JSON list of C-alpha atoms in Angstrom, two decimals:
[
{"chain": "Y", "resi": 11, "resn": "MET", "atom": "CA", "xyz": [-12.39, 17.54, -16.72]},
{"chain": "Y", "resi": 12, "resn": "MET", "atom": "CA", "xyz": [-9.27, 17.34, -18.82]},
{"chain": "Y", "resi": 13, "resn": "LYS", "atom": "CA", "xyz": [-8.42, 20.45, -20.71]},
{"chain": "Y", "resi": 14, "resn": "THR", "atom": "CA", "xyz": [-7.54, 21.27, -24.31]},
{"chain": "Y", "resi": 15, "resn": "LEU", "atom": "CA", "xyz": [-4.23, 23.12, -24.48]},
{"chain": "Y", "resi": 16, "resn": "VAL", "atom": "CA", "xyz": [-3.45, 25.84, -27.01]},
{"chain": "Y", "resi": 17, "resn": "LEU", "atom": "CA", "xyz": [-0.33, 26.35, -29.14]},
{"chain": "Y", "resi": 18, "resn": "ASN", "atom": "CA", "xyz": [-0.12, 29.35, -31.49]},
{"chain": "Y", "resi": 19, "resn": "GLY", "atom": "CA", "xyz": [-3.90, 29.60, -31.39]},
{"chain": "Y", "resi": 20, "resn": "VAL", "atom": "CA", "xyz": [-4.57, 25.92, -32.06]},
{"chain": "Y", "resi": 21, "resn": "LEU", "atom": "CA", "xyz": [-3.43, 23.25, -29.60]},
{"chain": "Y", "resi": 22, "resn": "ALA", "atom": "CA", "xyz": [-0.63, 23.11, -27.00]},
{"chain": "Y", "resi": 23, "resn": "CYS", "atom": "CA", "xyz": [0.47, 23.14, -23.38]},
{"chain": "Y", "resi": 24, "resn": "GLY", "atom": "CA", "xyz": [2.72, 24.79, -21.61]},
{"chain": "Y", "resi": 25, "resn": "LEU", "atom": "CA", "xyz": [5.22, 18.20, -10.33]},
{"chain": "Y", "resi": 26, "resn": "ALA", "atom": "CA", "xyz": [6.97, 19.12, -5.10]},
{"chain": "Y", "resi": 27, "resn": "MET", "atom": "CA", "xyz": [7.64, 16.71, -2.77]},
{"chain": "Y", "resi": 28, "resn": "LEU", "atom": "CA", "xyz": [6.23, 16.35, 0.73]},
{"chain": "Y", "resi": 29, "resn": "VAL", "atom": "CA", "xyz": [5.12, 13.21, 2.59]},
{"chain": "Y", "resi": 30, "resn": "LEU", "atom": "CA", "xyz": [4.99, 13.32, 6.39]},
{"chain": "Y", "resi": 31, "resn": "ALA", "atom": "CA", "xyz": [5.49, 9.98, 8.17]},
{"chain": "Y", "resi": 32, "resn": "SER", "atom": "CA", "xyz": [3.20, 8.95, 11.03]},
{"chain": "Y", "resi": 33, "resn": "SER", "atom": "CA", "xyz": [5.06, 8.27, 14.28]},
{"chain": "Y", "resi": 34, "resn": "ALA", "atom": "CA", "xyz": [4.03, 6.36, 17.39]},
{"chain": "Y", "resi": 35, "resn": "CYS", "atom": "CA", "xyz": [4.42, 7.96, 20.80]},
{"chain": "Y", "resi": 36, "resn": "VAL", "atom": "CA", "xyz": [6.69, 5.92, 23.11]},
{"chain": "Y", "resi": 37, "resn": "ALA", "atom": "CA", "xyz": [6.20, 5.94, 26.87]},
{"chain": "Y", "resi": 38, "resn": "GLU", "atom": "CA", "xyz": [9.12, 6.16, 29.31]},
{"chain": "Y", "resi": 39, "resn": "ASN", "atom": "CA", "xyz": [8.98, 2.43, 29.95]},
{"chain": "Y", "resi": 40, "resn": "GLY", "atom": "CA", "xyz": [9.66, 1.77, 26.24]},
{"chain": "Y", "resi": 41, "resn": "GLU", "atom": "CA", "xyz": [6.12, 0.67, 25.38]},
{"chain": "Y", "resi": 42, "resn": "GLU", "atom": "CA", "xyz": [4.03, 2.39, 22.76]},
{"chain": "Y", "resi": 43, "resn": "SER", "atom": "CA", "xyz": [1.47, 4.81, 24.07]},
{"chain": "Y", "resi": 44, "resn": "PRO", "atom": "CA", "xyz": [-2.06, 4.60, 22.66]},
{"chain": "Y", "resi": 45, "resn": "GLN", "atom": "CA", "xyz": [-1.96, 8.33, 21.93]},
{"chain": "Y", "resi": 46, "resn": "ALA", "atom": "CA", "xyz": [-3.77, 9.04, 18.64]},
{"chain": "Y", "resi": 47, "resn": "ASP", "atom": "CA", "xyz": [-2.22, 10.77, 15.62]},
{"chain": "Y", "resi": 48, "resn": "GLU", "atom": "CA", "xyz": [-3.54, 14.12, 14.54]},
{"chain": "Y", "resi": 49, "resn": "ALA", "atom": "CA", "xyz": [-5.40, 14.10, 11.23]},
{"chain": "Y", "resi": 50, "resn": "PRO", "atom": "CA", "xyz": [-3.18, 15.15, 8.27]},
{"chain": "Y", "resi": 51, "resn": "ALA", "atom": "CA", "xyz": [-3.90, 18.34, 6.42]},
{"chain": "Y", "resi": 52, "resn": "PRO", "atom": "CA", "xyz": [-5.65, 17.61, 3.11]},
{"chain": "Y", "resi": 53, "resn": "VAL", "atom": "CA", "xyz": [-4.40, 18.66, -0.30]},
{"chain": "Y", "resi": 54, "resn": "GLU", "atom": "CA", "xyz": [-7.02, 19.61, -2.83]},
{"chain": "Y", "resi": 55, "resn": "SER", "atom": "CA", "xyz": [-6.87, 17.74, -6.15]},
{"chain": "Y", "resi": 56, "resn": "GLY", "atom": "CA", "xyz": [-9.74, 18.70, -8.38]},
{"chain": "Y", "resi": 57, "resn": "SER", "atom": "CA", "xyz": [-12.82, 17.22, -6.74]},
{"chain": "Y", "resi": 58, "resn": "ALA", "atom": "CA", "xyz": [-10.74, 15.10, -4.38]},
{"chain": "Y", "resi": 59, "resn": "THR", "atom": "CA", "xyz": [-8.89, 15.77, -1.15]},
{"chain": "Y", "resi": 60, "resn": "VAL", "atom": "CA", "xyz": [-5.74, 13.78, -0.45]},
{"chain": "Y", "resi": 61, "resn": "PRO", "atom": "CA", "xyz": [-3.62, 13.61, 2.72]},
{"chain": "Y", "resi": 62, "resn": "GLU", "atom": "CA", "xyz": [-0.20, 15.19, 2.44]},
{"chain": "Y", "resi": 63, "resn": "ARG", "atom": "CA", "xyz": [1.28, 12.07, 4.02]},
{"chain": "Y", "resi": 64, "resn": "PRO", "atom": "CA", "xyz": [0.63, 8.46, 2.98]},
{"chain": "Y", "resi": 65, "resn": "ASP", "atom": "CA", "xyz": [-1.24, 5.89, 5.01]},
{"chain": "Y", "resi": 66, "resn": "GLN", "atom": "CA", "xyz": [1.02, 3.78, 7.20]},
{"chain": "Y", "resi": 67, "resn": "ASP", "atom": "CA", "xyz": [0.82, 0.81, 4.82]},
{"chain": "Y", "resi": 68, "resn": "ARG", "atom": "CA", "xyz": [2.44, 2.84, 2.02]},
{"chain": "Y", "resi": 69, "resn": "PRO", "atom": "CA", "xyz": [6.23, 3.11, 1.69]},
{"chain": "Y", "resi": 70, "resn": "ILE", "atom": "CA", "xyz": [7.76, 6.22, 3.21]},
{"chain": "Y", "resi": 71, "resn": "ARG", "atom": "CA", "xyz": [10.08, 7.88, 0.69]},
{"chain": "Y", "resi": 72, "resn": "SER", "atom": "CA", "xyz": [12.47, 10.76, 1.04]},
{"chain": "Y", "resi": 73, "resn": "PRO", "atom": "CA", "xyz": [12.01, 13.82, -1.20]},
{"chain": "Y", "resi": 74, "resn": "GLU", "atom": "CA", "xyz": [14.95, 12.63, -3.31]},
{"chain": "Y", "resi": 75, "resn": "GLN", "atom": "CA", "xyz": [13.40, 9.18, -3.76]},
{"chain": "Y", "resi": 76, "resn": "GLN", "atom": "CA", "xyz": [10.07, 10.77, -4.68]},
{"chain": "Y", "resi": 77, "resn": "ALA", "atom": "CA", "xyz": [11.74, 12.98, -7.28]},
{"chain": "Y", "resi": 78, "resn": "THR", "atom": "CA", "xyz": [13.56, 10.04, -8.89]},
{"chain": "Y", "resi": 79, "resn": "LEU", "atom": "CA", "xyz": [10.44, 7.87, -8.99]},
{"chain": "Y", "resi": 80, "resn": "ARG", "atom": "CA", "xyz": [8.36, 10.76, -10.32]},
{"chain": "Y", "resi": 81, "resn": "ASP", "atom": "CA", "xyz": [10.79, 11.73, -13.08]},
{"chain": "Y", "resi": 82, "resn": "ASP", "atom": "CA", "xyz": [11.31, 8.11, -14.15]},
{"chain": "Y", "resi": 83, "resn": "TRP", "atom": "CA", "xyz": [7.55, 7.62, -14.52]},
{"chain": "Y", "resi": 84, "resn": "LEU", "atom": "CA", "xyz": [6.92, 10.95, -16.24]},
{"chain": "Y", "resi": 85, "resn": "THR", "atom": "CA", "xyz": [9.54, 10.27, -18.91]},
{"chain": "Y", "resi": 86, "resn": "THR", "atom": "CA", "xyz": [8.49, 6.67, -19.63]},
{"chain": "Y", "resi": 87, "resn": "ALA", "atom": "CA", "xyz": [4.70, 6.66, -19.11]},
{"chain": "Y", "resi": 88, "resn": "PHE", "atom": "CA", "xyz": [3.97, 7.14, -22.80]},
{"chain": "Y", "resi": 89, "resn": "PHE", "atom": "CA", "xyz": [5.79, 7.31, -26.11]},
{"chain": "Y", "resi": 90, "resn": "PRO", "atom": "CA", "xyz": [8.89, 9.49, -26.63]},
{"chain": "Y", "resi": 91, "resn": "PRO", "atom": "CA", "xyz": [8.52, 12.90, -28.32]},
{"chain": "Y", "resi": 92, "resn": "THR", "atom": "CA", "xyz": [9.92, 11.62, -31.64]},
{"chain": "Y", "resi": 93, "resn": "THR", "atom": "CA", "xyz": [6.87, 9.36, -32.06]},
{"chain": "Y", "resi": 94, "resn": "GLY", "atom": "CA", "xyz": [5.11, 9.79, -35.41]},
{"chain": "Y", "resi": 95, "resn": "ILE", "atom": "CA", "xyz": [1.82, 8.77, -36.98]},
{"chain": "Y", "resi": 96, "resn": "ASP", "atom": "CA", "xyz": [3.11, 5.38, -38.16]},
{"chain": "Y", "resi": 97, "resn": "ASP", "atom": "CA", "xyz": [4.39, 4.60, -34.64]},
{"chain": "Y", "resi": 98, "resn": "VAL", "atom": "CA", "xyz": [0.99, 5.33, -33.10]},
{"chain": "Y", "resi": 99, "resn": "GLU", "atom": "CA", "xyz": [-0.80, 3.19, -35.66]},
{"chain": "Y", "resi": 100, "resn": "ALA", "atom": "CA", "xyz": [1.69, 0.35, -35.12]},
{"chain": "Y", "resi": 101, "resn": "ALA", "atom": "CA", "xyz": [0.82, 0.42, -31.41]},
{"chain": "Y", "resi": 102, "resn": "PHE", "atom": "CA", "xyz": [-2.93, 1.06, -31.50]},
{"chain": "Y", "resi": 103, "resn": "GLY", "atom": "CA", "xyz": [-4.01, 0.39, -35.09]},
{"chain": "Y", "resi": 104, "resn": "PRO", "atom": "CA", "xyz": [-5.88, 2.82, -37.32]},
{"chain": "Y", "resi": 105, "resn": "PRO", "atom": "CA", "xyz": [-7.72, 5.48, -35.32]},
{"chain": "Y", "resi": 106, "resn": "GLN", "atom": "CA", "xyz": [-11.49, 5.59, -35.17]},
{"chain": "Y", "resi": 107, "resn": "ALA", "atom": "CA", "xyz": [-11.32, 9.31, -35.91]},
{"chain": "Y", "resi": 108, "resn": "ARG", "atom": "CA", "xyz": [-8.65, 11.54, -37.40]},
{"chain": "Y", "resi": 109, "resn": "THR", "atom": "CA", "xyz": [-8.68, 15.32, -37.69]},
{"chain": "Y", "resi": 110, "resn": "THR", "atom": "CA", "xyz": [-6.08, 17.65, -39.19]},
{"chain": "Y", "resi": 111, "resn": "THR", "atom": "CA", "xyz": [-5.58, 21.33, -38.41]},
{"chain": "Y", "resi": 112, "resn": "PRO", "atom": "CA", "xyz": [-3.28, 23.61, -40.45]},
{"chain": "Y", "resi": 113, "resn": "LEU", "atom": "CA", "xyz": [-0.76, 25.61, -38.45]},
{"chain": "Y", "resi": 114, "resn": "PRO", "atom": "CA", "xyz": [1.65, 28.28, -39.75]},
{"chain": "Y", "resi": 115, "resn": "ASN", "atom": "CA", "xyz": [5.29, 27.46, -39.11]},
{"chain": "Y", "resi": 116, "resn": "ASP", "atom": "CA", "xyz": [6.87, 29.93, -36.67]},
{"chain": "Y", "resi": 117, "resn": "TYR", "atom": "CA", "xyz": [10.24, 29.93, -38.40]},
{"chain": "Y", "resi": 118, "resn": "VAL", "atom": "CA", "xyz": [9.54, 29.52, -42.12]},
{"chain": "Y", "resi": 119, "resn": "ALA", "atom": "CA", "xyz": [7.48, 32.29, -43.66]},
{"chain": "Y", "resi": 120, "resn": "GLY", "atom": "CA", "xyz": [4.56, 30.99, -45.71]},
{"chain": "Y", "resi": 121, "resn": "GLN", "atom": "CA", "xyz": [5.01, 27.36, -44.62]},
{"chain": "Y", "resi": 122, "resn": "ILE", "atom": "CA", "xyz": [1.90, 25.64, -43.29]},
{"chain": "Y", "resi": 123, "resn": "ASP", "atom": "CA", "xyz": [2.38, 22.62, -41.05]},
{"chain": "Y", "resi": 124, "resn": "THR", "atom": "CA", "xyz": [-0.29, 20.29, -39.63]},
{"chain": "Y", "resi": 125, "resn": "VAL", "atom": "CA", "xyz": [-1.51, 19.02, -36.26]},
{"chain": "Y", "resi": 126, "resn": "VAL", "atom": "CA", "xyz": [-2.99, 15.53, -36.65]},
{"chain": "Y", "resi": 127, "resn": "VAL", "atom": "CA", "xyz": [-5.26, 14.28, -33.84]},
{"chain": "Y", "resi": 128, "resn": "MET", "atom": "CA", "xyz": [-5.79, 10.50, -33.74]},
{"chain": "Y", "resi": 129, "resn": "GLU", "atom": "CA", "xyz": [-8.68, 9.37, -31.52]},
{"chain": "Y", "resi": 130, "resn": "TYR", "atom": "CA", "xyz": [-9.31, 5.82, -30.32]},
{"chain": "Y", "resi": 131, "resn": "ASP", "atom": "CA", "xyz": [-12.50, 4.46, -28.80]},
{"chain": "Y", "resi": 132, "resn": "HIS", "atom": "CA", "xyz": [-10.64, 2.52, -26.10]},
{"chain": "Y", "resi": 133, "resn": "GLY", "atom": "CA", "xyz": [-9.55, 5.71, -24.39]},
{"chain": "Y", "resi": 134, "resn": "VAL", "atom": "CA", "xyz": [-6.61, 7.50, -25.96]},
{"chain": "Y", "resi": 135, "resn": "SER", "atom": "CA", "xyz": [-6.23, 10.57, -28.15]},
{"chain": "Y", "resi": 136, "resn": "VAL", "atom": "CA", "xyz": [-2.82, 11.39, -29.63]},
{"chain": "Y", "resi": 137, "resn": "SER", "atom": "CA", "xyz": [-1.81, 14.68, -31.24]},
{"chain": "Y", "resi": 138, "resn": "ILE", "atom": "CA", "xyz": [1.09, 14.75, -33.71]},
{"chain": "Y", "resi": 139, "resn": "TYR", "atom": "CA", "xyz": [2.77, 17.87, -35.07]},
{"chain": "Y", "resi": 140, "resn": "LYS", "atom": "CA", "xyz": [3.69, 17.22, -38.70]},
{"chain": "Y", "resi": 141, "resn": "VAL", "atom": "CA", "xyz": [6.22, 19.55, -40.31]},
{"chain": "Y", "resi": 142, "resn": "THR", "atom": "CA", "xyz": [5.54, 19.97, -44.03]},
{"chain": "Y", "resi": 143, "resn": "GLY", "atom": "CA", "xyz": [8.26, 18.06, -45.85]},
{"chain": "Y", "resi": 144, "resn": "GLY", "atom": "CA", "xyz": [9.91, 17.20, -42.55]},
{"chain": "Y", "resi": 145, "resn": "ARG", "atom": "CA", "xyz": [9.61, 15.30, -39.30]},
{"chain": "Y", "resi": 146, "resn": "GLU", "atom": "CA", "xyz": [6.71, 14.41, -37.03]},
{"chain": "Y", "resi": 147, "resn": "PHE", "atom": "CA", "xyz": [6.63, 15.05, -33.28]},
{"chain": "Y", "resi": 148, "resn": "LEU", "atom": "CA", "xyz": [4.37, 13.83, -30.50]},
{"chain": "Y", "resi": 149, "resn": "PHE", "atom": "CA", "xyz": [2.62, 16.92, -29.21]},
{"chain": "Y", "resi": 150, "resn": "GLN", "atom": "CA", "xyz": [0.27, 15.62, -26.52]},
{"chain": "Y", "resi": 151, "resn": "ALA", "atom": "CA", "xyz": [-1.66, 12.51, -25.51]},
{"chain": "Y", "resi": 152, "resn": "GLU", "atom": "CA", "xyz": [-4.81, 12.21, -23.44]},
{"chain": "Y", "resi": 153, "resn": "VAL", "atom": "CA", "xyz": [-5.40, 8.81, -21.85]},
{"chain": "Y", "resi": 154, "resn": "THR", "atom": "CA", "xyz": [-8.79, 7.96, -20.33]},
{"chain": "Y", "resi": 155, "resn": "GLY", "atom": "CA", "xyz": [-8.70, 4.16, -20.60]},
{"chain": "Y", "resi": 156, "resn": "PRO", "atom": "CA", "xyz": [-6.61, 1.67, -18.59]},
{"chain": "Y", "resi": 157, "resn": "GLY", "atom": "CA", "xyz": [-3.79, -0.46, -19.99]},
{"chain": "Y", "resi": 158, "resn": "LEU", "atom": "CA", "xyz": [-2.53, 2.08, -22.54]},
{"chain": "Y", "resi": 159, "resn": "LEU", "atom": "CA", "xyz": [0.54, 3.46, -20.76]},
{"chain": "Y", "resi": 160, "resn": "ARG", "atom": "CA", "xyz": [4.03, 2.06, -21.28]},
{"chain": "Y", "resi": 161, "resn": "ASN", "atom": "CA", "xyz": [4.91, 2.41, -17.59]},
{"chain": "Y", "resi": 162, "resn": "ASP", "atom": "CA", "xyz": [2.08, 1.01, -15.49]},
{"chain": "Y", "resi": 163, "resn": "LEU", "atom": "CA", "xyz": [3.29, 2.10, -12.06]},
{"chain": "Y", "resi": 164, "resn": "PHE", "atom": "CA", "xyz": [0.14, 4.24, -12.12]},
{"chain": "Y", "resi": 165, "resn": "ASP", "atom": "CA", "xyz": [-2.72, 4.11, -14.59]},
{"chain": "Y", "resi": 166, "resn": "VAL", "atom": "CA", "xyz": [-6.26, 5.28, -15.14]},
{"chain": "Y", "resi": 167, "resn": "GLY", "atom": "CA", "xyz": [-8.22, 3.93, -12.18]},
{"chain": "Y", "resi": 168, "resn": "SER", "atom": "CA", "xyz": [-5.26, 4.12, -9.77]},
{"chain": "Y", "resi": 169, "resn": "SER", "atom": "CA", "xyz": [-5.67, 5.71, -6.34]},
{"chain": "Y", "resi": 170, "resn": "TRP", "atom": "CA", "xyz": [-4.71, 9.38, -6.38]},
{"chain": "Y", "resi": 171, "resn": "ALA", "atom": "CA", "xyz": [-3.55, 9.07, -2.76]},
{"chain": "Y", "resi": 172, "resn": "ASP", "atom": "CA", "xyz": [-1.04, 6.44, -3.91]},
{"chain": "Y", "resi": 173, "resn": "VAL", "atom": "CA", "xyz": [0.31, 8.86, -6.50]},
{"chain": "Y", "resi": 174, "resn": "VAL", "atom": "CA", "xyz": [0.77, 11.62, -3.92]},
{"chain": "Y", "resi": 175, "resn": "ALA", "atom": "CA", "xyz": [2.45, 9.16, -1.55]},
{"chain": "Y", "resi": 176, "resn": "ALA", "atom": "CA", "xyz": [4.88, 8.11, -4.28]},
{"chain": "Y", "resi": 177, "resn": "PHE", "atom": "CA", "xyz": [5.60, 11.44, -5.99]},
{"chain": "Y", "resi": 178, "resn": "GLY", "atom": "CA", "xyz": [4.89, 14.01, -3.27]},
{"chain": "Y", "resi": 179, "resn": "VAL", "atom": "CA", "xyz": [2.46, 16.90, -3.41]},
{"chain": "Y", "resi": 180, "resn": "PRO", "atom": "CA", "xyz": [1.65, 18.05, -6.99]},
{"chain": "Y", "resi": 181, "resn": "GLN", "atom": "CA", "xyz": [3.70, 20.99, -8.20]},
{"chain": "Y", "resi": 182, "resn": "GLY", "atom": "CA", "xyz": [0.70, 22.97, -9.33]},
{"chain": "Y", "resi": 183, "resn": "ARG", "atom": "CA", "xyz": [-2.79, 23.03, -10.80]},
{"chain": "Y", "resi": 184, "resn": "THR", "atom": "CA", "xyz": [-4.36, 24.29, -14.00]},
{"chain": "Y", "resi": 185, "resn": "ASP", "atom": "CA", "xyz": [-8.13, 24.65, -14.11]},
{"chain": "Y", "resi": 186, "resn": "GLY", "atom": "CA", "xyz": [-8.32, 22.45, -11.00]},
{"chain": "Y", "resi": 187, "resn": "ASP", "atom": "CA", "xyz": [-6.29, 19.59, -12.46]},
{"chain": "Y", "resi": 188, "resn": "PRO", "atom": "CA", "xyz": [-3.09, 18.82, -10.51]},
{"chain": "Y", "resi": 189, "resn": "TYR", "atom": "CA", "xyz": [0.12, 18.28, -12.44]},
{"chain": "Y", "resi": 190, "resn": "TYR", "atom": "CA", "xyz": [3.66, 17.02, -12.00]},
{"chain": "Y", "resi": 191, "resn": "GLN", "atom": "CA", "xyz": [6.70, 18.32, -13.83]},
{"chain": "Y", "resi": 192, "resn": "CYS", "atom": "CA", "xyz": [9.92, 16.43, -14.53]},
{"chain": "Y", "resi": 193, "resn": "GLY", "atom": "CA", "xyz": [12.57, 18.05, -12.33]},
{"chain": "Y", "resi": 194, "resn": "ARG", "atom": "CA", "xyz": [15.62, 16.75, -14.19]},
{"chain": "Y", "resi": 195, "resn": "CYS", "atom": "CA", "xyz": [14.33, 17.61, -17.66]},
{"chain": "Y", "resi": 196, "resn": "ASP", "atom": "CA", "xyz": [15.52, 20.69, -19.53]},
{"chain": "Y", "resi": 197, "resn": "VAL", "atom": "CA", "xyz": [12.08, 21.61, -20.85]},
{"chain": "Y", "resi": 198, "resn": "GLU", "atom": "CA", "xyz": [8.61, 22.01, -19.35]},
{"chain": "Y", "resi": 199, "resn": "GLU", "atom": "CA", "xyz": [6.41, 19.01, -20.12]},
{"chain": "Y", "resi": 200, "resn": "PRO", "atom": "CA", "xyz": [3.80, 18.84, -17.34]},
{"chain": "Y", "resi": 201, "resn": "VAL", "atom": "CA", "xyz": [1.57, 15.79, -16.95]},
{"chain": "Y", "resi": 202, "resn": "PHE", "atom": "CA", "xyz": [-1.97, 16.63, -15.77]},
{"chain": "Y", "resi": 203, "resn": "PHE", "atom": "CA", "xyz": [-4.32, 14.35, -13.84]},
{"chain": "Y", "resi": 204, "resn": "SER", "atom": "CA", "xyz": [-8.11, 14.39, -13.77]},
{"chain": "Y", "resi": 205, "resn": "ILE", "atom": "CA", "xyz": [-9.32, 13.07, -10.41]},
{"chain": "Y", "resi": 206, "resn": "VAL", "atom": "CA", "xyz": [-12.82, 11.74, -9.72]},
{"chain": "Y", "resi": 207, "resn": "ASP", "atom": "CA", "xyz": [-13.71, 10.23, -6.34]},
{"chain": "Y", "resi": 208, "resn": "ASP", "atom": "CA", "xyz": [-9.99, 10.07, -5.44]},
{"chain": "Y", "resi": 209, "resn": "LEU", "atom": "CA", "xyz": [-9.22, 7.92, -8.50]},
{"chain": "Y", "resi": 210, "resn": "ILE", "atom": "CA", "xyz": [-7.36, 8.86, -11.70]},
{"chain": "Y", "resi": 211, "resn": "ALA", "atom": "CA", "xyz": [-9.97, 9.37, -14.42]},
{"chain": "Y", "resi": 212, "resn": "GLY", "atom": "CA", "xyz": [-7.64, 10.76, -17.08]},
{"chain": "Y", "resi": 213, "resn": "ILE", "atom": "CA", "xyz": [-4.01, 11.68, -17.75]},
{"chain": "Y", "resi": 214, "resn": "LEU", "atom": "CA", "xyz": [-2.91, 14.43, -20.11]},
{"chain": "Y", "resi": 215, "resn": "ILE", "atom": "CA", "xyz": [0.73, 14.05, -21.18]},
{"chain": "Y", "resi": 216, "resn": "THR", "atom": "CA", "xyz": [2.26, 17.10, -22.84]},
{"chain": "Y", "resi": 217, "resn": "TYR", "atom": "CA", "xyz": [5.45, 17.51, -24.84]},
{"chain": "Y", "resi": 218, "resn": "TYR", "atom": "CA", "xyz": [7.63, 20.54, -25.43]},
{"chain": "Y", "resi": 219, "resn": "LEU", "atom": "CA", "xyz": [7.31, 21.91, -28.94]},
{"chain": "Y", "resi": 220, "resn": "ASP", "atom": "CA", "xyz": [9.31, 24.90, -30.10]}
]
């Protein structure tokens, strides 16, 4: 189950690279031996277990290639952090539900800002931090429906084993949900995955907010 993250008492949030290639045993006469591979060690991922190495029909990538592919996807999967309420509505239309939560500003005494949560029936919930008299920032987005990401390399319904083969082993877990972290980014913005029956059931994209 995807989690609700907490920032200053309201809402907030705060990915390891290993794929082992299968190899065939070669006899002295140069022909392949029918010797069987040993089974790969599983990696827990919520309710799913995933091999640490990909199946032989998946591309074999080096750790550096995995890191590049992972970071590219993490930073383009959804909207940039400067996304505001109008941008979300331009993409998805008016939300089916909207809630606002007051939040004291950490730097301006007495100033009350707002977290606006925009929920859509087709499977996306977007949280925007709105500074009173100032800018709006994308705070987090939870995606549970397919076809809503801007980079569709992986999506809701994708095979979790394919993700691990492409990105490497997840860098950690929170409440059972595995996550990946952008290695080349200056701030921590983990992306969490909810896995059901070895398929992606939900993606929680978080953004750094100071």
